[in-house]
Amino acid sequence: MTQRVELATVLDRLAVDDLISDYAAAVDDGDWAAYRMLFAPDGRADYRSAGGVEGDAGTVAAWLAQHLRPFPVRQHLVVNRRVRFLTLERDTGDTARVQADYVTPMRLAADGGPAAPPDHVSGGRYAFGLVRTPDGWRLREVVVQEMWRRAEETAAG
């Protein structure tokens, strides 16, 4: 591998990492316009394992906006990212697969006050499919595989 190819690979890995971080930030911030912009025109997401929907980025963004509205405090932690560049039309590096684990703690809003219990935490694994576009790397596919969830109720009293 030449130094030029190695440098290009490093730059691509950084760009892919930024895209995954931007994805998490868009969900946490409820920035659904930014969320949709992260996807390629044919991009889709599948949240069915977490009780959600599967569809194009606009459909899924609308579901997320409604589903996450009761949780004003949320923090998406996406870790253990494994990036693999693949071949598309005989050109190495035009697509990528990323597998990453996640933990997502969220907090429900209290009536008229700051966020309060019960807490909701879930974890699992993402499978991201990415494609290089003229505008940079974009998501072609996001599949959520929720592995666990916990909701902590406070005692009534």
GROMACS .gro file of C-alpha atoms in nm:
model
  157
    1MET     CA    1   0.000   0.000   0.000
    2THR     CA    2   0.139   0.340  -0.092
    3GLN     CA    3   0.155   0.631   0.147
    4ARG     CA    4  -0.107   0.812  -0.063
    5VAL     CA    5  -0.351   0.521  -0.030
    6GLU     CA    6  -0.279   0.490   0.342
    7LEU     CA    7  -0.342   0.863   0.393
    8ALA     CA    8  -0.668   0.842   0.195
    9THR     CA    9  -0.778   0.548   0.411
   10VAL     CA   10  -0.703   0.739   0.730
   11LEU     CA   11  -0.896   1.042   0.603
   12ASP     CA   12  -1.189   0.819   0.509
   13ARG     CA   13  -1.187   0.656   0.854
   14LEU     CA   14  -1.198   1.001   1.016
   15ALA     CA   15  -1.484   1.109   0.790
   16VAL     CA   16  -1.679   0.789   0.864
   17ASP     CA   17  -1.621   0.836   1.237
   18ASP     CA   18  -1.748   1.196   1.210
   19LEU     CA   19  -2.062   1.073   1.030
   20ILE     CA   20  -2.140   0.822   1.305
   21SER     CA   21  -2.082   1.089   1.573
   22ASP     CA   22  -2.302   1.333   1.380
   23TYR     CA   23  -2.574   1.066   1.368
   24ALA     CA   24  -2.566   1.025   1.748
   25ALA     CA   25  -2.564   1.402   1.805
   26ALA     CA   26  -2.857   1.459   1.568
   27VAL     CA   27  -3.068   1.201   1.755
   28ASP     CA   28  -2.969   1.335   2.097
   29ASP     CA   29  -3.031   1.697   1.996
   30GLY     CA   30  -3.355   1.619   1.815
   31ASP     CA   31  -3.216   1.784   1.501
   32TRP     CA   32  -3.425   1.590   1.251
   33ALA     CA   33  -3.322   1.804   0.953
   34ALA     CA   34  -2.956   1.722   1.029
   35TYR     CA   35  -3.053   1.356   1.077
   36ARG     CA   36  -3.211   1.340   0.730
   37MET     CA   37  -2.908   1.510   0.572
   38LEU     CA   38  -2.680   1.231   0.698
   39PHE     CA   39  -2.851   0.981   0.468
   40ALA     CA   40  -2.796   0.910   0.099
   41PRO     CA   41  -3.110   0.968  -0.113
   42ASP     CA   42  -3.191   0.595  -0.096
   43GLY     CA   43  -3.094   0.568   0.273
   44ARG     CA   44  -3.308   0.371   0.515
   45ALA     CA   45  -3.313   0.296   0.886
   46ASP     CA   46  -3.459   0.004   1.077
   47TYR     CA   47  -3.552   0.050   1.444
   48ARG     CA   48  -3.795  -0.245   1.461
   49SER     CA   49  -3.588  -0.437   1.718
   50ALA     CA   50  -3.636  -0.141   1.953
   51GLY     CA   51  -4.012  -0.128   1.895
   52GLY     CA   52  -3.982   0.126   1.615
   53VAL     CA   53  -4.026   0.150   1.243
   54GLU     CA   54  -3.831   0.079   0.927
   55GLY     CA   55  -3.827   0.320   0.636
   56ASP     CA   56  -3.661   0.610   0.461
   57ALA     CA   57  -3.481   0.875   0.665
   58GLY     CA   58  -3.782   1.109   0.670
   59THR     CA   59  -4.021   0.841   0.794
   60VAL     CA   60  -3.782   0.728   1.066
   61ALA     CA   61  -3.698   1.087   1.168
   62ALA     CA   62  -4.070   1.156   1.217
   63TRP     CA   63  -4.107   0.842   1.430
   64LEU     CA   64  -3.800   0.931   1.638
   65ALA     CA   65  -3.926   1.287   1.692
   66GLN     CA   66  -4.255   1.156   1.830
   67HIS     CA   67  -4.107   0.865   2.026
   68LEU     CA   68  -3.828   1.068   2.191
   69ARG     CA   69  -4.036   1.380   2.273
   70PRO     CA   70  -4.101   1.267   2.634
   71PHE     CA   71  -3.723   1.234   2.688
   72PRO     CA   72  -3.570   1.584   2.673
   73VAL     CA   73  -3.243   1.455   2.818
   74ARG     CA   74  -3.070   1.184   2.619
   75GLN     CA   75  -2.714   1.090   2.547
   76HIS     CA   76  -2.622   0.849   2.273
   77LEU     CA   77  -2.291   0.673   2.344
   78VAL     CA   78  -2.166   0.490   2.033
   79VAL     CA   79  -1.853   0.284   2.103
   80ASN     CA   80  -1.641  -0.005   1.977
   81ARG     CA   81  -1.666   0.112   1.617
   82ARG     CA   82  -1.540  -0.141   1.365
   83VAL     CA   83  -1.499   0.006   1.018
   84ARG     CA   84  -1.459  -0.204   0.702
   85PHE     CA   85  -1.420  -0.046   0.360
   86LEU     CA   86  -1.572  -0.246   0.075
   87THR     CA   87  -1.568  -0.246  -0.305
   88LEU     CA   88  -1.833  -0.090  -0.527
   89GLU     CA   89  -1.804  -0.106  -0.904
   90ARG     CA   90  -1.438  -0.215  -0.889
   91ASP     CA   91  -1.330   0.084  -0.685
   92THR     CA   92  -1.211   0.003  -0.335
   93GLY     CA   93  -1.334   0.235  -0.066
   94ASP     CA   94  -1.663   0.363  -0.209
   95THR     CA   95  -1.868   0.183   0.054
   96ALA     CA   96  -1.814   0.099   0.417
   97ARG     CA   97  -1.971  -0.108   0.690
   98VAL     CA   98  -1.954   0.001   1.052
   99GLN     CA   99  -2.057  -0.212   1.344
  100ALA     CA  100  -2.079  -0.025   1.673
  101ASP     CA  101  -2.223  -0.081   2.017
  102TYR     CA  102  -2.445   0.177   2.185
  103VAL     CA  103  -2.580   0.272   2.524
  104THR     CA  104  -2.852   0.534   2.538
  105PRO     CA  105  -2.951   0.677   2.878
  106MET     CA  106  -3.258   0.901   2.868
  107ARG     CA  107  -3.458   1.094   3.124
  108LEU     CA  108  -3.828   1.177   3.127
  109ALA     CA  109  -3.935   1.536   3.180
  110ALA     CA  110  -4.097   1.629   3.510
  111ASP     CA  111  -4.418   1.829   3.496
  112GLY     CA  112  -4.315   2.192   3.491
  113GLY     CA  113  -3.960   2.124   3.608
  114PRO     CA  114  -3.630   1.977   3.512
  115ALA     CA  115  -3.596   1.619   3.393
  116ALA     CA  116  -3.672   1.360   3.658
  117PRO     CA  117  -3.700   0.983   3.695
  118PRO     CA  118  -3.795   0.735   3.571
  119ASP     CA  119  -3.479   0.680   3.374
  120HIS     CA  120  -3.472   0.470   3.062
  121VAL     CA  121  -3.151   0.307   2.940
  122SER     CA  122  -3.107   0.077   2.645
  123GLY     CA  123  -2.814  -0.081   2.470
  124GLY     CA  124  -2.737  -0.282   2.164
  125ARG     CA  125  -2.553  -0.277   1.837
  126TYR     CA  126  -2.575  -0.068   1.522
  127ALA     CA  127  -2.499  -0.190   1.173
  128PHE     CA  128  -2.430   0.108   0.948
  129GLY     CA  129  -2.395   0.084   0.571
  130LEU     CA  130  -2.226   0.389   0.418
  131VAL     CA  131  -2.164   0.509   0.066
  132ARG     CA  132  -1.932   0.778  -0.068
  133THR     CA  133  -2.131   1.048  -0.250
  134PRO     CA  134  -2.027   1.373  -0.419
  135ASP     CA  135  -2.121   1.539  -0.085
  136GLY     CA  136  -1.907   1.301   0.121
  137TRP     CA  137  -1.989   0.988   0.316
  138ARG     CA  138  -2.361   0.927   0.375
  139LEU     CA  139  -2.568   0.659   0.546
  140ARG     CA  140  -2.733   0.411   0.315
  141GLU     CA  141  -2.853   0.185   0.594
  142VAL     CA  142  -2.888   0.194   0.972
  143VAL     CA  143  -3.004  -0.119   1.152
  144VAL     CA  144  -3.057  -0.106   1.528
  145GLN     CA  145  -3.031  -0.434   1.718
  146GLU     CA  146  -3.150  -0.355   2.068
  147MET     CA  147  -3.012  -0.614   2.312
  148TRP     CA  148  -3.145  -0.483   2.644
  149ARG     CA  149  -3.344  -0.205   2.807
  150ARG     CA  150  -3.419  -0.089   3.160
  151ALA     CA  151  -3.667   0.163   3.294
  152GLU     CA  152  -3.636   0.262   3.659
  153GLU     CA  153  -3.962   0.364   3.822
  154THR     CA  154  -3.958   0.571   4.138
  155ALA     CA  155  -4.165   0.454   4.430
  156ALA     CA  156  -4.492   0.639   4.469
  157GLY     CA  157  -4.506   0.802   4.797
   0.00000   0.00000   0.00000
